[in-house]
PDB file of C-alpha atoms in Angstrom:
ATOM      1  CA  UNK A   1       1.066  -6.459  20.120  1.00  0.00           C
ATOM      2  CA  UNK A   2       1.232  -3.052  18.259  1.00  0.00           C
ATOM      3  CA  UNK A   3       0.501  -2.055  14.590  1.00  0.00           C
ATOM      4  CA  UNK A   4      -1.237  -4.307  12.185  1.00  0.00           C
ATOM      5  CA  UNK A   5      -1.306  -8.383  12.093  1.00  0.00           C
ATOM      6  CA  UNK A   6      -1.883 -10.802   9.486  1.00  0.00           C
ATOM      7  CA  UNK A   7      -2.192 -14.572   9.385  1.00  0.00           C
ATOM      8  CA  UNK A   8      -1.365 -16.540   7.927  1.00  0.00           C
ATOM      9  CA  UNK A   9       1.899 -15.447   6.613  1.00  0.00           C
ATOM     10  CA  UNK A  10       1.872 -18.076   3.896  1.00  0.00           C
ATOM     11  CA  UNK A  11      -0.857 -20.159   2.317  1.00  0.00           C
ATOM     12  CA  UNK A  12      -1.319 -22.905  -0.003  1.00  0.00           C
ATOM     13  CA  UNK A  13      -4.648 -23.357  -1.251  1.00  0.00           C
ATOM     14  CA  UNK A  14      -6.109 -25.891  -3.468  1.00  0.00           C
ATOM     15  CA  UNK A  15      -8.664 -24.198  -6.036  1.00  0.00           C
ATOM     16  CA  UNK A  16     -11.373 -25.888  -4.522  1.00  0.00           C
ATOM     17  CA  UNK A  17     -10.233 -25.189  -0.862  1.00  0.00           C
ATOM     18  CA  UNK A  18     -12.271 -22.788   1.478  1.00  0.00           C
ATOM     19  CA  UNK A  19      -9.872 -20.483   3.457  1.00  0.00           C
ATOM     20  CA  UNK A  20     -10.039 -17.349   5.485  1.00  0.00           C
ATOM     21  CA  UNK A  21      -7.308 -14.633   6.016  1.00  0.00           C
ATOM     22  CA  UNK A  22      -7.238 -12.748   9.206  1.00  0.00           C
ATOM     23  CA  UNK A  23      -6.086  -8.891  10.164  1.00  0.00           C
ATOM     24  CA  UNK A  24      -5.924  -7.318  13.289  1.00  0.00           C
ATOM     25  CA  UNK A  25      -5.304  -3.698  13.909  1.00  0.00           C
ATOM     26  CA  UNK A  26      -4.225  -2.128  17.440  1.00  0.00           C
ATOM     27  CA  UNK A  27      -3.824   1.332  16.239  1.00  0.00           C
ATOM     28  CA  UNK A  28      -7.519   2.568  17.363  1.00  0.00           C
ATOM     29  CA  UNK A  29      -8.153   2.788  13.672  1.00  0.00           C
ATOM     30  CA  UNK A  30     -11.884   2.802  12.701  1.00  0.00           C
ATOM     31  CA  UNK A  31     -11.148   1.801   8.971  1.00  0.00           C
ATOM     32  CA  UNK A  32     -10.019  -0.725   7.559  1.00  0.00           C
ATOM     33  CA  UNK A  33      -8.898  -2.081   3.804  1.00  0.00           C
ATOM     34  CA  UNK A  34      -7.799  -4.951   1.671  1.00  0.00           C
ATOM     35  CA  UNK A  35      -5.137  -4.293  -1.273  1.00  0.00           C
ATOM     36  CA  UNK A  36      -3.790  -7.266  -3.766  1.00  0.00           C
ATOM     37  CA  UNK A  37      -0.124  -7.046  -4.268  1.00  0.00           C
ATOM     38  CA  UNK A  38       0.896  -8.696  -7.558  1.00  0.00           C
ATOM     39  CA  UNK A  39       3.841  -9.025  -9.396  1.00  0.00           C
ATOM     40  CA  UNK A  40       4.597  -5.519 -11.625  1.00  0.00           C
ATOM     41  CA  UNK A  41       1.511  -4.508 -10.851  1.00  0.00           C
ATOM     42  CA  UNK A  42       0.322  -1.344  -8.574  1.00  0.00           C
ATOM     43  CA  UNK A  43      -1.107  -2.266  -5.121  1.00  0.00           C
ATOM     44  CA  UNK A  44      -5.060  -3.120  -6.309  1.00  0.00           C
ATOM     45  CA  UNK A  45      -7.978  -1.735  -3.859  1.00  0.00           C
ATOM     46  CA  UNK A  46     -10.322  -4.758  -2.759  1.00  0.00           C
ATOM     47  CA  UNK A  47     -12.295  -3.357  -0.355  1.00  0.00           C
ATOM     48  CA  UNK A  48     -12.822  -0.867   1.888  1.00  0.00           C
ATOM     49  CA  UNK A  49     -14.098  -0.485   5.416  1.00  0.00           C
ATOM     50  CA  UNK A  50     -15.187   2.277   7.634  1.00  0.00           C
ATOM     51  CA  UNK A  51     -16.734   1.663  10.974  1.00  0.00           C
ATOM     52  CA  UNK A  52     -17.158  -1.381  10.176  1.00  0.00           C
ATOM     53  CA  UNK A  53     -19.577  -0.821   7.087  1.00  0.00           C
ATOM     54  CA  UNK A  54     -18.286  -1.411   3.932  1.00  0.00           C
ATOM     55  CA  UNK A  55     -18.102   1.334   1.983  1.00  0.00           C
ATOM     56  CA  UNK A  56     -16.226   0.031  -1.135  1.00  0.00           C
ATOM     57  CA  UNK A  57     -15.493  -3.023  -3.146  1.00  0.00           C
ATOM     58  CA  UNK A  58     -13.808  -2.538  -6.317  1.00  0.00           C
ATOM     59  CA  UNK A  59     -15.253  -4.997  -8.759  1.00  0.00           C
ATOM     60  CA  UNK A  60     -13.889  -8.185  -6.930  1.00  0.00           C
ATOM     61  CA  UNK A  61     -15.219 -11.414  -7.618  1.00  0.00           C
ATOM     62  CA  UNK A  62     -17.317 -13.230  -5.551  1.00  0.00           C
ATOM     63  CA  UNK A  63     -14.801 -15.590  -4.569  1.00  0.00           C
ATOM     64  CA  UNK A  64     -13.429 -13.527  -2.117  1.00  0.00           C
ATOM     65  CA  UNK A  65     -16.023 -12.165   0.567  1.00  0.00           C
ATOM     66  CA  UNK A  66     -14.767 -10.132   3.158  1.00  0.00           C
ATOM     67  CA  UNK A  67     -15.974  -9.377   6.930  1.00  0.00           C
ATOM     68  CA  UNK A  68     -15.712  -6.905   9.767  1.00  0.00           C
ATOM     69  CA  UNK A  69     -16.786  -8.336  13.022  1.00  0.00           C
ATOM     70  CA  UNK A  70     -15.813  -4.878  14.623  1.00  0.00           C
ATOM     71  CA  UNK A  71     -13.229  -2.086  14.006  1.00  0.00           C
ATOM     72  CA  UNK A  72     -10.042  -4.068  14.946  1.00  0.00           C
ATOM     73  CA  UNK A  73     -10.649  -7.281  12.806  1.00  0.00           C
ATOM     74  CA  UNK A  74     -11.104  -7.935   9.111  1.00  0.00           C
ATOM     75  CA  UNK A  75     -11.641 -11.033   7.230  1.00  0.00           C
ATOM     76  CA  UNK A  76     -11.118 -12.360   3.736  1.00  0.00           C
ATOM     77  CA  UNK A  77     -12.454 -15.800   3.312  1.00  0.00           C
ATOM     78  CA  UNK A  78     -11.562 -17.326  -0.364  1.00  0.00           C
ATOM     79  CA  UNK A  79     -13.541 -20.235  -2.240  1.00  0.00           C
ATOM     80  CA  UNK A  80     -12.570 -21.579  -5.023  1.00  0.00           C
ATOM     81  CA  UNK A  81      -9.828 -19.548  -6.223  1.00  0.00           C
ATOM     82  CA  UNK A  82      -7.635 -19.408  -9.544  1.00  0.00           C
ATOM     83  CA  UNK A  83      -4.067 -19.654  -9.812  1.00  0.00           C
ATOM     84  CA  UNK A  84      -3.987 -16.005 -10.937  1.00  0.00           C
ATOM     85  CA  UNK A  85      -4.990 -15.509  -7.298  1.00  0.00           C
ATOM     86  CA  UNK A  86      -1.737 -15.953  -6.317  1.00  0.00           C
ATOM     87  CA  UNK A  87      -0.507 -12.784  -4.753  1.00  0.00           C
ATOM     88  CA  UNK A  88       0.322 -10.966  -1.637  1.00  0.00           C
ATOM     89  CA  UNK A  89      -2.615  -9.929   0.579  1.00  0.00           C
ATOM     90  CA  UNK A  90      -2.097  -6.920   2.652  1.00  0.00           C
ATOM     91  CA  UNK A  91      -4.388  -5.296   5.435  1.00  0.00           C
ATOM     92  CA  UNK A  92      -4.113  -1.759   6.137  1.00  0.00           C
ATOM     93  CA  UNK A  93      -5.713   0.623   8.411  1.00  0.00           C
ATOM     94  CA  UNK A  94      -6.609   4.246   9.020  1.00  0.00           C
ATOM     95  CA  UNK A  95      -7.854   6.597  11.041  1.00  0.00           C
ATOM     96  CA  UNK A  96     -11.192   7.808   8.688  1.00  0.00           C
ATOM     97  CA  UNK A  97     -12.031  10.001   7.229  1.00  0.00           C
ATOM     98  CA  UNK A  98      -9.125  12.626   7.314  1.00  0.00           C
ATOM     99  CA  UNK A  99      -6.748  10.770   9.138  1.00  0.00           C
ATOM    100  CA  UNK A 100      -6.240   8.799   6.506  1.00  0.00           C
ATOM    101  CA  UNK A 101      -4.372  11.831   5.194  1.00  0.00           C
ATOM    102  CA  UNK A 102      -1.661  10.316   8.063  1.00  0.00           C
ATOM    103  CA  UNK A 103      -1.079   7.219   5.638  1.00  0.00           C
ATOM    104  CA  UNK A 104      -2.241   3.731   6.535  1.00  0.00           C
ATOM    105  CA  UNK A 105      -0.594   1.252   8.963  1.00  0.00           C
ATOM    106  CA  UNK A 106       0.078  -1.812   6.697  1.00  0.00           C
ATOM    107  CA  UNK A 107       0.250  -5.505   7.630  1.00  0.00           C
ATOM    108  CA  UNK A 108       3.169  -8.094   6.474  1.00  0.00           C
ATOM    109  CA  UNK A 109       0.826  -9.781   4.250  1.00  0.00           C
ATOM    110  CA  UNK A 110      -0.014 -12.901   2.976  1.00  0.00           C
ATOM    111  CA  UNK A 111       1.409 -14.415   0.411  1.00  0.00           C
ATOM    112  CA  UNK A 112      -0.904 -16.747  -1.120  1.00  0.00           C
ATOM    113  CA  UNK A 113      -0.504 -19.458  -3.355  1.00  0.00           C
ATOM    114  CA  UNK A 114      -3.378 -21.033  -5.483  1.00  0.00           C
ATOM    115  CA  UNK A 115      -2.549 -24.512  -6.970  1.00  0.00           C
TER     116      UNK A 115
ATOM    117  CA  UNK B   1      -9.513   8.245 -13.022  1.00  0.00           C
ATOM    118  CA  UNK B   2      -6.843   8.789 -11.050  1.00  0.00           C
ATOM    119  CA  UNK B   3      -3.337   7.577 -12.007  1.00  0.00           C
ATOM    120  CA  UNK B   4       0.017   7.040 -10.832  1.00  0.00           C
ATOM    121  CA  UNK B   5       3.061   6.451 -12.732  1.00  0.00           C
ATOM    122  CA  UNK B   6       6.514   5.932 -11.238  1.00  0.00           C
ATOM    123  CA  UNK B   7      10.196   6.170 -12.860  1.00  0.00           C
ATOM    124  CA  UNK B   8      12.652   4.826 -13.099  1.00  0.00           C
ATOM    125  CA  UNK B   9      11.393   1.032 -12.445  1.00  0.00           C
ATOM    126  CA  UNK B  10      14.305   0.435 -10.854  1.00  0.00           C
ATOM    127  CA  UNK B  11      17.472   1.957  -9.847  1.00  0.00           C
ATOM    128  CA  UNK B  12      21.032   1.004  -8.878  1.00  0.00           C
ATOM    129  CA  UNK B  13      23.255   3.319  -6.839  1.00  0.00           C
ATOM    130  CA  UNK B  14      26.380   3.019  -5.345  1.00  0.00           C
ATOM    131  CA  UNK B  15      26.750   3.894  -1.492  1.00  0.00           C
ATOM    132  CA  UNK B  16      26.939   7.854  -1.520  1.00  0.00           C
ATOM    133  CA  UNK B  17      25.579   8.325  -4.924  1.00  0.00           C
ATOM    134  CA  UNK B  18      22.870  10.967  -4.442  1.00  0.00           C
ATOM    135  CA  UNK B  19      19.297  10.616  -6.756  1.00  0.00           C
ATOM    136  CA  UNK B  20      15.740  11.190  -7.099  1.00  0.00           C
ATOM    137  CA  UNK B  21      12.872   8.657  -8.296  1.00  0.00           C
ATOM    138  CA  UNK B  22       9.667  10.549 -10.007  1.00  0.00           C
ATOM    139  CA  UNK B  23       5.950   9.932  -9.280  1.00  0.00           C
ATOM    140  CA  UNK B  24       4.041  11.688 -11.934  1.00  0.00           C
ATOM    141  CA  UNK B  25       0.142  11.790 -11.274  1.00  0.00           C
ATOM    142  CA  UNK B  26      -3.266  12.689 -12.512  1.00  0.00           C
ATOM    143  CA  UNK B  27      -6.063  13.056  -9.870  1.00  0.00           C
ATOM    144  CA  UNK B  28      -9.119  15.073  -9.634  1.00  0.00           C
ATOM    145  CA  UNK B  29      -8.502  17.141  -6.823  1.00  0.00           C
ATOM    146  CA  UNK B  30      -5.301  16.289  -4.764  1.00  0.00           C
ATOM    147  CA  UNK B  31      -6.342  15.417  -1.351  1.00  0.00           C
ATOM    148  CA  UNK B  32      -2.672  13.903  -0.230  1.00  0.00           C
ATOM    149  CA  UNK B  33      -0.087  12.423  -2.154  1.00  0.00           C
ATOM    150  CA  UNK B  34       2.127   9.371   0.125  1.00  0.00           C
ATOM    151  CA  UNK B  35       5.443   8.028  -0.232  1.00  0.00           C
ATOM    152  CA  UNK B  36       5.735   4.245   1.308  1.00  0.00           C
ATOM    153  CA  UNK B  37       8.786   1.915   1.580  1.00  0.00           C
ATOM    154  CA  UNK B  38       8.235  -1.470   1.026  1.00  0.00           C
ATOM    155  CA  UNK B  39      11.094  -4.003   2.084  1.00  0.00           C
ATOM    156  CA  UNK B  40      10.774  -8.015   0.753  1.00  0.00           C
ATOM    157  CA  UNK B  41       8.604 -10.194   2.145  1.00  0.00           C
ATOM    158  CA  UNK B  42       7.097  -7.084   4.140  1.00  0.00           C
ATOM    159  CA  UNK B  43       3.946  -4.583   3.855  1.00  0.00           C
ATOM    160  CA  UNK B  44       4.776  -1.034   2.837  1.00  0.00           C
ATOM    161  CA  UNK B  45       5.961   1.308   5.328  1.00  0.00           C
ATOM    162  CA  UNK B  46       4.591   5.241   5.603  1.00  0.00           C
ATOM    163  CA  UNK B  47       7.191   8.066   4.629  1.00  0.00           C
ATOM    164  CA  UNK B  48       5.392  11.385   3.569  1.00  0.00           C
ATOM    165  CA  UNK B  49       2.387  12.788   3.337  1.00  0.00           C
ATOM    166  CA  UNK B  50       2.231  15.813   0.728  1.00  0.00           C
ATOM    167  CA  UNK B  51      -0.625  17.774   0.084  1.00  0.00           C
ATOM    168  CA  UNK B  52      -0.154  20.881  -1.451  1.00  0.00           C
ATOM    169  CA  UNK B  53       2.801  21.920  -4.775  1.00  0.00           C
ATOM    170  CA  UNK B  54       5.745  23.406  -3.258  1.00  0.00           C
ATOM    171  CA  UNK B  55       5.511  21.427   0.081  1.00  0.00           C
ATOM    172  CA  UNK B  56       8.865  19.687   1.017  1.00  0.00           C
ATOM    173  CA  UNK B  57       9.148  16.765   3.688  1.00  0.00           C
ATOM    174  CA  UNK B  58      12.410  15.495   4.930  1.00  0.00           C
ATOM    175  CA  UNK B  59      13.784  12.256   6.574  1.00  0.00           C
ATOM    176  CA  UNK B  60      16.890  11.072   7.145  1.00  0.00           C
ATOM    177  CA  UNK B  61      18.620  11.039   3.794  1.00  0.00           C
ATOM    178  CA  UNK B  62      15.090  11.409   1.887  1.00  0.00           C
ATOM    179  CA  UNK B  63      13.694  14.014   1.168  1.00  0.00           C
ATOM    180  CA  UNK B  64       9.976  14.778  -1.011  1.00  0.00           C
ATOM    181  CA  UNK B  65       8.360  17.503  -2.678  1.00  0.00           C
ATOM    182  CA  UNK B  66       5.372  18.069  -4.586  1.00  0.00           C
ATOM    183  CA  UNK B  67       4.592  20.061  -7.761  1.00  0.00           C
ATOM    184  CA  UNK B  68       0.870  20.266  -9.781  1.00  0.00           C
ATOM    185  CA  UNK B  69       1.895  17.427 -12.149  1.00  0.00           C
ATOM    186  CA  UNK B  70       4.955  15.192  -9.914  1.00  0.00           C
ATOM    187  CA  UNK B  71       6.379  14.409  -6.859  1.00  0.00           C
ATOM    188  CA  UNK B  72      10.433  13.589  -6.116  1.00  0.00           C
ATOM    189  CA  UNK B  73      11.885  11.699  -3.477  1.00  0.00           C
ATOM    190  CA  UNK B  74      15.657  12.782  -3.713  1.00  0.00           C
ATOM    191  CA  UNK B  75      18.015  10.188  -1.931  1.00  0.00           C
ATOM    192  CA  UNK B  76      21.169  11.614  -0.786  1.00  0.00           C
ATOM    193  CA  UNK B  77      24.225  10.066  -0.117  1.00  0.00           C
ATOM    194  CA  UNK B  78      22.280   6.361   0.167  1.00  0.00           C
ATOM    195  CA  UNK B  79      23.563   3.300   1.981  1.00  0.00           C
ATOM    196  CA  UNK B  80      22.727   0.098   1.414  1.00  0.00           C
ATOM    197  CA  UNK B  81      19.607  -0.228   4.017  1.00  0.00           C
ATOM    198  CA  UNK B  82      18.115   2.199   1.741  1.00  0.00           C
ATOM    199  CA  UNK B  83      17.842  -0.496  -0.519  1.00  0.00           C
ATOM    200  CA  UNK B  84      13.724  -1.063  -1.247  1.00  0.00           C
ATOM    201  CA  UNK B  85      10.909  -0.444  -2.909  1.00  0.00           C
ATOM    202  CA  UNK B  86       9.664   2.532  -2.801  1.00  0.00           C
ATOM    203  CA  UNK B  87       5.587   3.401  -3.382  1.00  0.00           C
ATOM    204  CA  UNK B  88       3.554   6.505  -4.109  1.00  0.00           C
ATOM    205  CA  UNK B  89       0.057   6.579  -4.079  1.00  0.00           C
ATOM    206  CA  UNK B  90      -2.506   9.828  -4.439  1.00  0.00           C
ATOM    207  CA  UNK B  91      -6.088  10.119  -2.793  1.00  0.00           C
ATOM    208  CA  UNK B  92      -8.290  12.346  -4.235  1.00  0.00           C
ATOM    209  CA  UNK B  93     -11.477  14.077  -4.069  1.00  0.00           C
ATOM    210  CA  UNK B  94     -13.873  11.377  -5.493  1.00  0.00           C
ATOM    211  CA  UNK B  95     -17.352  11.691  -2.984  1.00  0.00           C
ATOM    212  CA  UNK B  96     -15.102  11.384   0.127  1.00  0.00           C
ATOM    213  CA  UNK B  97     -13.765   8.089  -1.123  1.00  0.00           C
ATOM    214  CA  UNK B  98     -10.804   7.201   1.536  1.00  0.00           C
ATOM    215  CA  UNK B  99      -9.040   5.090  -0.967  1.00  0.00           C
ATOM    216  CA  UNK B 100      -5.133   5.483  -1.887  1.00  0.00           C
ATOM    217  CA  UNK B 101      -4.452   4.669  -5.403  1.00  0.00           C
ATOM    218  CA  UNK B 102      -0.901   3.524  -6.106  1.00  0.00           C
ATOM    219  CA  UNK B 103       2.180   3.376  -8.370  1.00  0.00           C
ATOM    220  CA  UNK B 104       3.768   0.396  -9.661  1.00  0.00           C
ATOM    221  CA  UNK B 105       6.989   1.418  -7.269  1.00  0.00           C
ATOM    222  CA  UNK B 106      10.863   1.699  -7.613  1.00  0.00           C
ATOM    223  CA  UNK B 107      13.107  -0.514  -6.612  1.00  0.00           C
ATOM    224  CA  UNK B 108      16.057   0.482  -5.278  1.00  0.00           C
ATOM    225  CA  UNK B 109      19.358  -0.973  -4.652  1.00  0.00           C
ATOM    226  CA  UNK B 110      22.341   0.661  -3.465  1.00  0.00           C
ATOM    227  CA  UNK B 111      25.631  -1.200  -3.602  1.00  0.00           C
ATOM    228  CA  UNK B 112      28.064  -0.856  -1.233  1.00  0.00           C
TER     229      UNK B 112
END
């Protein structure tokens, strides 16, 4: 597999549901990044990884917690989310610190659905 | 803060019918500024990279360039698999932060 993988692709999640959402990178990248895709709204920064210490987390709440494991997987396990959770998920990655300047590689996504 | 803002929200062309869609932006020291298509149901693909007013990147039938305040991507003579939505995002200096901050998008459809 090349590029950048994400699973699920879909996900249905009660509010009081624990899930986690996987990404997988093959690129060599050593950073890695969450974004929030919703509807009419810009793609929102979650967090941000580089080698494999996270280096940013924009104000998220603590329902979603991410991990790194290593430089070619990132997690985002949810816990008791809201329905104005519902979004996209994507996972990008990057080549830090200048090759980012490159662009990222972006995952499909997950489209997640809080009920 | 840095910000994005993208015109038109959306656009409709017919097959041949050349245009451009605006990014205007406000950063504190442009490090880059990206252009990304995004297709339904899919994550946004790279484009461009621009990083310095008067720079000009071509592809196919898109083309970008960069002033101070905006970027274009002119679309000429479209057909229909140019139908998206297209992103911009800037990254700036802000203490070697490598985050892209992004526009609301474009979406494009071009009829045949």
């Amino acid at each position: 597999e090349t590029g950048v993988t994400q699973t699920p692709r879909h996900l249905v999640m009660g509010m009081t549901n624990k899930k986690s959402l996987k990404c997988e990178q093959h690129l060599g990248h050593n950073a890695m990044y969450w974004y929030k895709q919703s509807a009419k709204k810009p793609l929102e920064l979650m967090f941000v990884y580089s080698l494999e210490e996270r280096v940013e987390n924009n104000s998220v709440p603590s329902r979603f917690s991410p991990e790194c494991p290593n430089s070619s997987h990132l997690f985002l396990h949810l816990h008791t989310l809201q329905p104005e959770d519902s979004a996209l998920y994507l996972c990008a990655s990057s080549q830090a610190p200048a090759g980012s300047l490159f662009g990222y590689t972006f995952g499909s996504g997950t489209r997640l659905t809080v009920v | 803060e840095d910000q994005v803002t993208q015109s038109p929200e959306a656009l409709r062309l017919q097959e041949g019918e050349s245009s451009s869609l605006n990014c205007s932006y406000t950063v504190s020291g442009l490090r880059g500024l990206f252009w990304y298509r995004q297709d339904p149901g899919k994550g946004p693909e790279f484009l461009f990279t621009l990083y310095s007013a008067g720079e000009e990147k071509e592809k196919e039938r898109l083309k970008a360039t960069l002033t101070k305040k905006e970027s274009f991507l002119h679309i000429t003579a479209p057909k229909p698999e140019d139908s998206a939505t297209y992103l911009c995002a800037v990254q700036g200096y802000q203490g070697g932060s490598e985050k892209l901050v992004f526009g609301k998008g474009t979406k494009l459809t071009v009829n045949p």
